[in-house]
Coordinates of C-alpha atoms and ligand atoms in Angstrom, one line a residue:
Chain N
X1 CA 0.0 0.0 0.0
X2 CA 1.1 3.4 -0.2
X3 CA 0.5 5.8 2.5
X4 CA 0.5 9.6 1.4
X5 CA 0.4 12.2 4.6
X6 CA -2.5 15.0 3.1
X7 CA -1.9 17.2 5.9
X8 CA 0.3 17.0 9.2
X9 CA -0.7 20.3 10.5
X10 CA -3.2 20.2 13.9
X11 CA -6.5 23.0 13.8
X12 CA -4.7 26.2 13.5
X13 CA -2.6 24.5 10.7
X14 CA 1.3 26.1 9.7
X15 CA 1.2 29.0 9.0
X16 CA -1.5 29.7 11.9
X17 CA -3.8 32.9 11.0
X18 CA -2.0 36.3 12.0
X19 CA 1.1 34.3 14.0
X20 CA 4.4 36.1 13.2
X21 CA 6.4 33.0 15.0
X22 CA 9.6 31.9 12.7
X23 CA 7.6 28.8 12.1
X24 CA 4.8 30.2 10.5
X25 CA 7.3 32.7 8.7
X26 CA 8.8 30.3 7.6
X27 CA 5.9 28.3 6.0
X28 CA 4.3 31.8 4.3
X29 CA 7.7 32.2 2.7
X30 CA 8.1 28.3 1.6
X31 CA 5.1 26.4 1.4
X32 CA 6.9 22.8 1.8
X33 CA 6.8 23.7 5.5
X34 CA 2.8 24.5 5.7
X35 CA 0.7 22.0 6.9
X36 CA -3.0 21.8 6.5
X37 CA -5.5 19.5 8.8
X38 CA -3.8 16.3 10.0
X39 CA -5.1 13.6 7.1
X40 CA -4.1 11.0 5.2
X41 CA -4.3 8.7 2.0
X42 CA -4.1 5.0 1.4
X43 CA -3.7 3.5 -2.5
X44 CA -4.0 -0.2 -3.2
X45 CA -5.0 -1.8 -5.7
X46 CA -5.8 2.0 -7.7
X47 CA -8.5 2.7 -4.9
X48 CA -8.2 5.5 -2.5
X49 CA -9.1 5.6 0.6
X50 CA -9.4 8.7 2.9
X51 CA -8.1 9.2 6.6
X52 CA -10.2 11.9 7.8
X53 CA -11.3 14.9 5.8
X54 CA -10.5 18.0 7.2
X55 CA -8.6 19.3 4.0
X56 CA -10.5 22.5 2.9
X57 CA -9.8 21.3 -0.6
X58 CA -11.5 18.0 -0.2
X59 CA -13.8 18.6 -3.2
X60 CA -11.1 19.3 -5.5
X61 CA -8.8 16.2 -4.2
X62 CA -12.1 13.7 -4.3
X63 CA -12.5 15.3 -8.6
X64 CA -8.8 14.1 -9.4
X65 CA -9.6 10.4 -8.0
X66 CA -13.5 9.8 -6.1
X67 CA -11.8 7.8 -2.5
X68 CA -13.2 4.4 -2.5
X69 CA -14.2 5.3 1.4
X70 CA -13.2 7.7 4.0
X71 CA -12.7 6.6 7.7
X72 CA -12.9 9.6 10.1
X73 CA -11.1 9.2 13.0
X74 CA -13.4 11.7 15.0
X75 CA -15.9 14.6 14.5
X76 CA -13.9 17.4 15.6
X77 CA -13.9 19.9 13.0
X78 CA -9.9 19.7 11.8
X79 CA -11.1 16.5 10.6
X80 CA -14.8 17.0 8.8
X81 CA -14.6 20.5 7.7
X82 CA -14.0 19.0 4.1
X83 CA -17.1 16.9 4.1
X84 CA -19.3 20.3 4.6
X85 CA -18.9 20.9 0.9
X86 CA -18.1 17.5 -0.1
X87 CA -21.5 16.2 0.7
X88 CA -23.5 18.4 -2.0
X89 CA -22.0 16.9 -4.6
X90 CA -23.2 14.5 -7.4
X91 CA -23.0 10.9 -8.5
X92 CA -22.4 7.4 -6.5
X93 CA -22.4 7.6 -2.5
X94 CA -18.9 7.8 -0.7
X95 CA -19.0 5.4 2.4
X96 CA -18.2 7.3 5.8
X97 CA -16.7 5.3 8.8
X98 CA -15.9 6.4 11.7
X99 CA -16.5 6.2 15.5
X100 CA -20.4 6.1 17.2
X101 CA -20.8 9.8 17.7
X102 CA -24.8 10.8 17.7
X103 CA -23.9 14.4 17.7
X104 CA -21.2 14.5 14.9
X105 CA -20.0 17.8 13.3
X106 CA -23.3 20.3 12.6
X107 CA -25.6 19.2 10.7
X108 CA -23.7 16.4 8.7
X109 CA -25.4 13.8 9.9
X110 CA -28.6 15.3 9.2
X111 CA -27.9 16.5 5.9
X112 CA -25.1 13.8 4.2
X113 CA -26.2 14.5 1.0
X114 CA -24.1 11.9 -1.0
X115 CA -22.3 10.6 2.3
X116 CA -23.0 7.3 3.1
X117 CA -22.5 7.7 6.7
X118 CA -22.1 3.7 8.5
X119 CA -23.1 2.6 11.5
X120 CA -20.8 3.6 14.5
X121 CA -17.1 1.1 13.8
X122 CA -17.3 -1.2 16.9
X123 CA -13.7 -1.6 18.7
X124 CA -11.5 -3.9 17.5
X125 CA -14.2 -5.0 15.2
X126 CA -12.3 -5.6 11.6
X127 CA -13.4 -3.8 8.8
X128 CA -12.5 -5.2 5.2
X129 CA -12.1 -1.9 2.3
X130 CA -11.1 -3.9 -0.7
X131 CA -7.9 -6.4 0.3
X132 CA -7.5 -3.5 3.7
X133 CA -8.1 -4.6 6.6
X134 CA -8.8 -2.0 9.0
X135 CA -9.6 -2.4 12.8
X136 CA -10.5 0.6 14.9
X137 CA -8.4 1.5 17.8
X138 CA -10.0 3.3 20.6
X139 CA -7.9 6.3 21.6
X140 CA -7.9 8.9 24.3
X141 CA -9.5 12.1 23.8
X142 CA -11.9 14.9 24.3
X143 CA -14.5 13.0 22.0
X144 CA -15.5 9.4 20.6
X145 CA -12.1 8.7 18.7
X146 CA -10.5 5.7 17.3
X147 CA -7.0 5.1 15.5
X148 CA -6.8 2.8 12.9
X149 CA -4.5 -0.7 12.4
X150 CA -4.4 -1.3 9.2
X151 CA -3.2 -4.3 6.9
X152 CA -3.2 -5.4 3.4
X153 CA -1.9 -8.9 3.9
X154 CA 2.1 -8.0 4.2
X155 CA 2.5 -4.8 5.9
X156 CA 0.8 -2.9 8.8
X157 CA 0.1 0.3 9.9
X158 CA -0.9 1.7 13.1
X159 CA -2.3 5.8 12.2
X160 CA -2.9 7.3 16.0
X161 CA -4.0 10.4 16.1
X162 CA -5.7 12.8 18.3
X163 CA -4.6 11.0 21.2
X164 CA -2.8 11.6 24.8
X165 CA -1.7 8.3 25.8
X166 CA -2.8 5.1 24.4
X167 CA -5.4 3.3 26.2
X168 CA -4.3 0.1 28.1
X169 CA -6.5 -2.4 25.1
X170 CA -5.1 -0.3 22.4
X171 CA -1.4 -0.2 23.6
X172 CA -2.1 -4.0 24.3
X173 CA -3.6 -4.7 20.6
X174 CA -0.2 -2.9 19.6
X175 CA 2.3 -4.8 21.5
X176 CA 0.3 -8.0 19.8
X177 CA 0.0 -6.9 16.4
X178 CA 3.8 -5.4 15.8
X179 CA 2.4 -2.6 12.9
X180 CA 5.7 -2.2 10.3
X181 CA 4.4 1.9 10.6
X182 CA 3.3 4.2 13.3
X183 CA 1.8 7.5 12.7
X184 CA 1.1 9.1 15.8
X185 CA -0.6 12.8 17.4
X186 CA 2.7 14.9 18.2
X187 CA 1.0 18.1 19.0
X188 CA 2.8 19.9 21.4
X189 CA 6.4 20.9 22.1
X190 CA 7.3 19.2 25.9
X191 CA 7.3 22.5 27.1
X192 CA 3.7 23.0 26.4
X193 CA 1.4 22.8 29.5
X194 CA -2.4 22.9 29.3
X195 CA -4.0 26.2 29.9
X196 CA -5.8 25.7 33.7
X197 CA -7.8 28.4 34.5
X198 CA -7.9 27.9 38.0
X199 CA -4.2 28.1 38.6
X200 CA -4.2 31.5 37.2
X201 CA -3.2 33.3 40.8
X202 CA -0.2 30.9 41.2
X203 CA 3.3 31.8 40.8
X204 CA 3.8 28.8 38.5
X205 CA 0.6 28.2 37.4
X206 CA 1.1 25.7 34.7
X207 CA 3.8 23.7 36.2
X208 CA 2.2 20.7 37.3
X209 CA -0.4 20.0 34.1
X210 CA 0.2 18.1 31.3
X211 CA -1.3 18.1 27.9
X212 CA -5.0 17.0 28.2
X213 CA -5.8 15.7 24.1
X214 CA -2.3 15.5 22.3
X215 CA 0.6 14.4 23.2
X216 CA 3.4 16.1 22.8
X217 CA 6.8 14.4 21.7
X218 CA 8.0 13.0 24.6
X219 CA 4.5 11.5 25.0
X220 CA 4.7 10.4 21.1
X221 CA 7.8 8.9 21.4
X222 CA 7.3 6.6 24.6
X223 CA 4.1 5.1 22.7
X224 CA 7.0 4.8 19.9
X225 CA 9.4 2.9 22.2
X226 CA 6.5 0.5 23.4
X227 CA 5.5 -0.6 20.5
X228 CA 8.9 -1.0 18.3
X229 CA 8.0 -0.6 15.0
X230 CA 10.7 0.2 12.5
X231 CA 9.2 3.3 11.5
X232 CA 7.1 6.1 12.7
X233 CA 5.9 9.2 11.6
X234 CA 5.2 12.6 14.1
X235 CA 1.6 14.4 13.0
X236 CA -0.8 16.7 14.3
X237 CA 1.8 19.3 14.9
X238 CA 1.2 22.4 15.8
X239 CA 3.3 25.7 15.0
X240 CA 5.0 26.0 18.4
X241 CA 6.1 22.1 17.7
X242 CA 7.8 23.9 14.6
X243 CA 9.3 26.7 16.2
X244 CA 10.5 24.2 19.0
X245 CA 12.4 22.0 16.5
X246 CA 13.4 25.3 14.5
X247 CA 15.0 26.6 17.6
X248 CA 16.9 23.8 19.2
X249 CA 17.1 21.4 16.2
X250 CA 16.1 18.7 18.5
X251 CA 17.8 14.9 17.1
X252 CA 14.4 12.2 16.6
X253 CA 15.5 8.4 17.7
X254 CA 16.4 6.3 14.5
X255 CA 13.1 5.8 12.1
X256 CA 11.3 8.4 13.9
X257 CA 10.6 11.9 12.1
X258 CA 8.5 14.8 11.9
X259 CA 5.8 14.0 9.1
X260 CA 5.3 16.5 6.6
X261 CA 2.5 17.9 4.0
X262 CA 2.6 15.5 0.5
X263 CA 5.2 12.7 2.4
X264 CA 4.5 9.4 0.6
X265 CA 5.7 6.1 1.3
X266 CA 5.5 3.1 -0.1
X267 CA 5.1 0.1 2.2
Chain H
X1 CA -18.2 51.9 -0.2
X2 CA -16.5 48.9 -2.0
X3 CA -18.5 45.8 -2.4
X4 CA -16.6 42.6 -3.6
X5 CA -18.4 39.3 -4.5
X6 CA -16.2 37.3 -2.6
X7 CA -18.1 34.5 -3.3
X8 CA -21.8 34.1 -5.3
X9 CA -22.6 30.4 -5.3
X10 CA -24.6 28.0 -3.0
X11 CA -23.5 25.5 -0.4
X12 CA -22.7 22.8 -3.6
X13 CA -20.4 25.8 -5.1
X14 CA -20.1 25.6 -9.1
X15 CA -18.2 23.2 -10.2
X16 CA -20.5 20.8 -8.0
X17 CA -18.5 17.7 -7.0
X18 CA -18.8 15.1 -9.4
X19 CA -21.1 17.3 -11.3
X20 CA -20.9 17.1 -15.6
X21 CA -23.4 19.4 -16.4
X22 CA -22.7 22.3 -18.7
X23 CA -22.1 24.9 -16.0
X24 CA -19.8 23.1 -14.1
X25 CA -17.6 21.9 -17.1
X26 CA -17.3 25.4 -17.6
X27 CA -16.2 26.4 -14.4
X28 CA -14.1 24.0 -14.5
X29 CA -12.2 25.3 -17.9
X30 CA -12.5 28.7 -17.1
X31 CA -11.8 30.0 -13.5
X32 CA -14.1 32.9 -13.9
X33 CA -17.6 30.8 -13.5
X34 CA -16.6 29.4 -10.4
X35 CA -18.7 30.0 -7.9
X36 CA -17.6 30.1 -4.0
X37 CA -19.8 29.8 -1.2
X38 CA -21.9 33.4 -1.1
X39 CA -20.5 35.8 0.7
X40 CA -19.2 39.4 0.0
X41 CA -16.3 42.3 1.1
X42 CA -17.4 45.7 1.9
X43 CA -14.2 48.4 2.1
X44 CA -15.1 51.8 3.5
X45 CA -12.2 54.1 4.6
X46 CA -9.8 51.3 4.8
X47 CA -11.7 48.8 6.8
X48 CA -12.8 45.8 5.7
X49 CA -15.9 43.8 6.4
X50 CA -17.1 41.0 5.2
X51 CA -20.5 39.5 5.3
X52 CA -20.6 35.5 6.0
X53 CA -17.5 33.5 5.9
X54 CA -18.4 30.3 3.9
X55 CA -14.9 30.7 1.8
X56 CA -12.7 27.6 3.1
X57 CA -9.6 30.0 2.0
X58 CA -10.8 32.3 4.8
X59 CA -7.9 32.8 6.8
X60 CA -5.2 33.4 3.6
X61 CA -7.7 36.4 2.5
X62 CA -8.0 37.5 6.4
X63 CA -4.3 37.6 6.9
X64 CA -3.7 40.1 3.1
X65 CA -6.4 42.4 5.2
X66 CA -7.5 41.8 9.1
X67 CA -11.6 42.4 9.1
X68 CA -12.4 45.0 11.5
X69 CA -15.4 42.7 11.9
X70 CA -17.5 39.9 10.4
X71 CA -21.1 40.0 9.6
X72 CA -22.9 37.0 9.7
X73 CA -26.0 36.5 7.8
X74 CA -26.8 32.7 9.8
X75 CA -25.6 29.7 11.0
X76 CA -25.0 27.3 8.0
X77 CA -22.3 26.1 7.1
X78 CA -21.7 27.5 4.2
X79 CA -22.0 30.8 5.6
X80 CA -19.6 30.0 8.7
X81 CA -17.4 27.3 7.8
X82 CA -14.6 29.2 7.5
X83 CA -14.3 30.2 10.9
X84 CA -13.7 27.1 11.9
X85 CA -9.7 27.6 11.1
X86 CA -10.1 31.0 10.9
X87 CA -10.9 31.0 15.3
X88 CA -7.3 29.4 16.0
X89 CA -5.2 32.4 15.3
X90 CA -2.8 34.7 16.7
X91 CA -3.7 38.5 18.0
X92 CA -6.6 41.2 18.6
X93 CA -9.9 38.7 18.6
X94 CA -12.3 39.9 15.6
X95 CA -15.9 40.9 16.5
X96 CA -18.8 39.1 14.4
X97 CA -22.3 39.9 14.8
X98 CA -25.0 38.1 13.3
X99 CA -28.8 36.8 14.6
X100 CA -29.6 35.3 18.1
X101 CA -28.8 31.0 17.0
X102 CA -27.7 29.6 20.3
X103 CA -26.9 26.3 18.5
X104 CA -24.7 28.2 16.1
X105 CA -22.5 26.0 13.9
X106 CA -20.9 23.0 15.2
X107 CA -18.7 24.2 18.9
X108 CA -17.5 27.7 17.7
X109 CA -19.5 29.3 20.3
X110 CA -18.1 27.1 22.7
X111 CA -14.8 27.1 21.2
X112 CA -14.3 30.9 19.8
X113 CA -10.6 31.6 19.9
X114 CA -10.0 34.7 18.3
X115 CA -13.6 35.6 17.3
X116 CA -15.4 37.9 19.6
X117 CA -18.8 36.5 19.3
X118 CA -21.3 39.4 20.0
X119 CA -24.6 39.4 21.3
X120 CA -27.4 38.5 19.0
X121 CA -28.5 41.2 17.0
X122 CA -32.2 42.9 17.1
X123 CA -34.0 43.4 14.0
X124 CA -34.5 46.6 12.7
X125 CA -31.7 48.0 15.6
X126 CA -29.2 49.5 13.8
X127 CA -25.5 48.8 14.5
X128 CA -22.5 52.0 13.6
X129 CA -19.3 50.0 11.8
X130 CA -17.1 52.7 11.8
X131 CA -18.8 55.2 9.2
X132 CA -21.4 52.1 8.2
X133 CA -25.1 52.3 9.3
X134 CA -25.6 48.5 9.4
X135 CA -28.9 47.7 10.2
X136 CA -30.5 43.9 10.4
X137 CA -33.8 42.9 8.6
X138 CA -35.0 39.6 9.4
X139 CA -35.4 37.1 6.1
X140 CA -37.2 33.7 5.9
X141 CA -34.8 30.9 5.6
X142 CA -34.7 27.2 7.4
X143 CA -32.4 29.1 10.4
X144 CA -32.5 32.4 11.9
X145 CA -31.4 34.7 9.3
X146 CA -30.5 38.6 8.7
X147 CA -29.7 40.3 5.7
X148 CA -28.2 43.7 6.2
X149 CA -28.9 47.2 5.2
X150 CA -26.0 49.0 4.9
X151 CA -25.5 52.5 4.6
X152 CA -22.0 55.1 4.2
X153 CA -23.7 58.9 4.6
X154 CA -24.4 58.4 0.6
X155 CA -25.2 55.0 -0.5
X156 CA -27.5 52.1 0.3
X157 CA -27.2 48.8 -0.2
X158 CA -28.9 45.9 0.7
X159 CA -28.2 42.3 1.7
X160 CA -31.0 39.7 0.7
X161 CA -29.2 36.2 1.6
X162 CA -30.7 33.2 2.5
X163 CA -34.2 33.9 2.0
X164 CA -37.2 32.8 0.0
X165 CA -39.7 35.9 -0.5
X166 CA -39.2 38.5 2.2
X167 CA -40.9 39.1 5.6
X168 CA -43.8 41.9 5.6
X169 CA -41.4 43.8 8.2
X170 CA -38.3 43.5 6.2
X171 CA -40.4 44.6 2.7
X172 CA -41.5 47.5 4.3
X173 CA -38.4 48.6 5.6
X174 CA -36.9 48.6 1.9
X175 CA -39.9 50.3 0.7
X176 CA -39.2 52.9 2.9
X177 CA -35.5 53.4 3.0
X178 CA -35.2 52.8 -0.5
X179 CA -31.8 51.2 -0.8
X180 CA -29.6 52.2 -4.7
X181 CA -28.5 48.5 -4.7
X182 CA -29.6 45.3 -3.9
X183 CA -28.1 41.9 -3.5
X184 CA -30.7 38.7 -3.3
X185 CA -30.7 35.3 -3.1
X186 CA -31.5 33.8 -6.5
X187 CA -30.9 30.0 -5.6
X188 CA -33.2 28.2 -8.4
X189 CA -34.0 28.1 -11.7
X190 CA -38.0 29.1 -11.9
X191 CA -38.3 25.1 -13.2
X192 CA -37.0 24.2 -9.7
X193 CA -39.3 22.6 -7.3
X194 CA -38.9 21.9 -3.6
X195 CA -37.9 17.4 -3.5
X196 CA -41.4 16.7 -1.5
X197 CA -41.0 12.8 -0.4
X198 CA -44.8 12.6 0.5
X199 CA -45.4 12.9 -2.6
X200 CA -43.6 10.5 -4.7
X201 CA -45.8 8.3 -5.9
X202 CA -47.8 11.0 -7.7
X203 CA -46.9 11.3 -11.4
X204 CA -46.5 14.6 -11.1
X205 CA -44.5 14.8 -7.8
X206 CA -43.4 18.1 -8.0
X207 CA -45.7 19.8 -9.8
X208 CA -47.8 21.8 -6.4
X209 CA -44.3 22.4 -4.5
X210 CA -42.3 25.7 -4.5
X211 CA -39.0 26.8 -3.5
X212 CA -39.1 26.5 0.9
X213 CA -35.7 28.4 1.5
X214 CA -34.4 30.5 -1.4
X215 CA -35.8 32.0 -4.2
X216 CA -35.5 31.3 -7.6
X217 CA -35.3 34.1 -10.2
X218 CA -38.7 34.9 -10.6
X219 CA -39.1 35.2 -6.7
X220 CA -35.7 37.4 -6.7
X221 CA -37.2 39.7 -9.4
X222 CA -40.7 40.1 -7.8
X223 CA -38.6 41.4 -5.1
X224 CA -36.2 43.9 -6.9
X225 CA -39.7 44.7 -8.6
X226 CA -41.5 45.8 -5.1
X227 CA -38.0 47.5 -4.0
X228 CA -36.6 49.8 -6.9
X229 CA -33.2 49.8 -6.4
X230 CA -31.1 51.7 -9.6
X231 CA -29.2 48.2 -9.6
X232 CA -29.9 44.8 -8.3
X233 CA -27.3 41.7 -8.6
X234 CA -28.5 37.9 -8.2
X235 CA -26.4 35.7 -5.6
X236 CA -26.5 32.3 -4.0
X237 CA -26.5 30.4 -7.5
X238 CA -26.7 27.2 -7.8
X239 CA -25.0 25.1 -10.8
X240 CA -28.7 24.3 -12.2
X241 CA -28.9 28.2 -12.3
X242 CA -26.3 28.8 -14.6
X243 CA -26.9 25.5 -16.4
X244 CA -30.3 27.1 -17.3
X245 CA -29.1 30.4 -17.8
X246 CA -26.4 28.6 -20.5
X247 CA -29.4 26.2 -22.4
X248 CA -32.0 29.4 -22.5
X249 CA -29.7 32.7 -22.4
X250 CA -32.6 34.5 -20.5
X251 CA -32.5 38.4 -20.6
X252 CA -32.9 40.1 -16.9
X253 CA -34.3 43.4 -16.2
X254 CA -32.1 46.7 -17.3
X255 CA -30.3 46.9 -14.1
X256 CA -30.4 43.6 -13.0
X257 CA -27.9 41.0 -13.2
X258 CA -26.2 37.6 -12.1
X259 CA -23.2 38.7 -9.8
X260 CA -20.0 36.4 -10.2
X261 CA -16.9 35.6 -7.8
X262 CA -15.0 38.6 -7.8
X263 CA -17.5 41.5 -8.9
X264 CA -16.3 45.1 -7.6
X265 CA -19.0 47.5 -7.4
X266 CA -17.8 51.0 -6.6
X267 CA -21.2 52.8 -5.0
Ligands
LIG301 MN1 -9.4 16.4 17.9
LIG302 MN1 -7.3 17.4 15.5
LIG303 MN1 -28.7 28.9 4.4
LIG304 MN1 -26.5 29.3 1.9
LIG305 ZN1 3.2 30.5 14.6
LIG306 ZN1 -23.5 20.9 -12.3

């Protein structure tokens, strides 16, 4: 199969609106280093097959080749925003998996127009797209998400993202299954600490939190170590990740690195 | 004033996805018959305004020129969605006004970042933008909905969009302040009809239904007919619209005509 990363960015993308950080300088001035809503894209067999739809150019990419499916990993906006427009379009339904989420994202699952939204993926529950197959992973985070472990009869893929954290069956699953490929939520810089409003009168009030949705890459890279796989791929990253890197040119362990917007590889 | 057509087509936009009809071969040869989702720029002294925020390229034309405010006409996506990246930025939050919809669109009322959210605003209670007289005229669409009257000390212009027909109120306000331009919702073709499931097994299934939430042209001109504004421009067009416009080459009114993406109008 080959894997192509769509976008690596997390919901303010790179460059983020009206940030003057050298990250986002840096992506207005060469746009290799933008990245759009985290997504991906799997080919086999000349069918395509979307990882979430957040892409604001989802229309245009679905014109060049119609994806075969599209499994969302979760209904936060990053991720559907795409499928807003997508769904008045014309011709054959697109097939929508994803977690069980009655509320979803607005009024998509009242209006799907030519979406084919399924029934809620069940954990661990294969799924068979063509000669994929795909079992949902149940990840942590601040609504009904799942990563996906995905085969096509040689290699295997692991995509993880949002996350904090693996839970216990996931990580478990993992450990089991030995994917070939990890992609997995990066977010944050280590030295990002969740806002808590109700520290705000302490001298240091951010020093005992810890990211409460992403990870960041310490977090990404202990998930890494646990499972061993002999690559893996950083996503979901956020402009301070950027400027982090930019700034002390931090060195990733061996077959780790930073994803980036149009990445392809070819399992 | 200024007023750009940012954008003059419906939710499906022109091309449609996986659309071959005339129109949308076209717009997809030739640039200039695209239509993005309707929405439009007013620039007075500098400033810029814009009414609705549909465009998914929303932040790249807010970071060329910061709005001094956003003007929402309602809650659909196609009016909103590109707030959704937009409200992760960097610096001074942006106000947006726009009707009382506590369910707004998807969690950007829960979730505003950088948008300044401002109380809902009250018909007919007109709102200073700088040098703008901006005042709110309720409209009849499937959400709550305003269109705007907008006026710089020497012009008028009115906003008509979503709406099918006109509330008694709103009519009678436009009679009365008897705006020089006029900008309405012109969804349909007048061979449109409303889909009407309960009726599907008659052999004429459409044939009793018209339009529920936009007009088509002969509901837009009835309108511009009642009003008599010195010019009057067509919006909100749907792919079936200019397909019909290509097959028949109807003439409008003198001083009527279709607007397209990218339209200045210097009042
Ligand atoms: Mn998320
Ligand atoms: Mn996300
Ligand atoms: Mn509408
Ligand atoms: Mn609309
Ligand atoms: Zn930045
Ligand atoms: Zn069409």
């Amino acid at each position: 199969m080959k894997l192509r990363f769509a976008g690596t960015g997390d919901s303010a993308q790179v460059p983020c609106f009206g940030c003057d950080c050298l990250a986002c300088q840096r992506a207005r001035l060469l746009s290799c280093h933008r990245r759009e809503p985290c997504c991906g894209e799997i080919e086999l067999d000349g069918e395509l097959i979307l990882i979430d739809a957040g892409r604001m150019d989802l229309a245009a990419r679905c014109e060049r080749q119609r994806p075969a499916a599209i499994l969302l990993t979760h209904y936060h906006a990053d991720h559907v925003q795409g499928l807003l427009h997508l769904r008045w379009g014309r011709g054959e339904s697109i097939p929508v998996y994803g977690p069980k989420d009655p509320q979803g994202c607005a009024d998509l699952h009242r209006n799907p127009g030519i979406l084919d939204f399924q029934p809620g993926l069940k954990p661990f529950r294969t799924l068979q797209l063509g000669r994929l197959e795909v079992t949902p992973l149940p990840l942590n985070h601040s609504k009904p998400t799942l990563g996906y472990a995905i085969e096509d009869g040689v290699n295997r893929l692991a995509w993880l993202c949002d996350t904090v954290g693996l839970p216990g069956a996931t990580e478990r699953f993992l450990s089991e299954w030995r994917p070939h490929g990890v992609v997995v939520d990066a977010t944050h810089p280590d030295s990002y600490h969740s806002p808590n409003p109700e520290s705000d009168d302490s001298p240091h009030p951010e020093s005992h939190t810890t990211p409460r949705n992403h990870n960041n890459v310490a977090m990404a890279l202990e998930i890494i170590e646990r499972i061993q796989p002999s690559r893996a791929w950083l996503t979901h990253i956020s402009h301070e990740l950027d400027a982090d890197f930019m700034a002390t040119s931090r060195i990733l362990p061996e077959g780790v690195e930073l994803a980036s917007d149009n990445l392809q590889i070819l399992f």
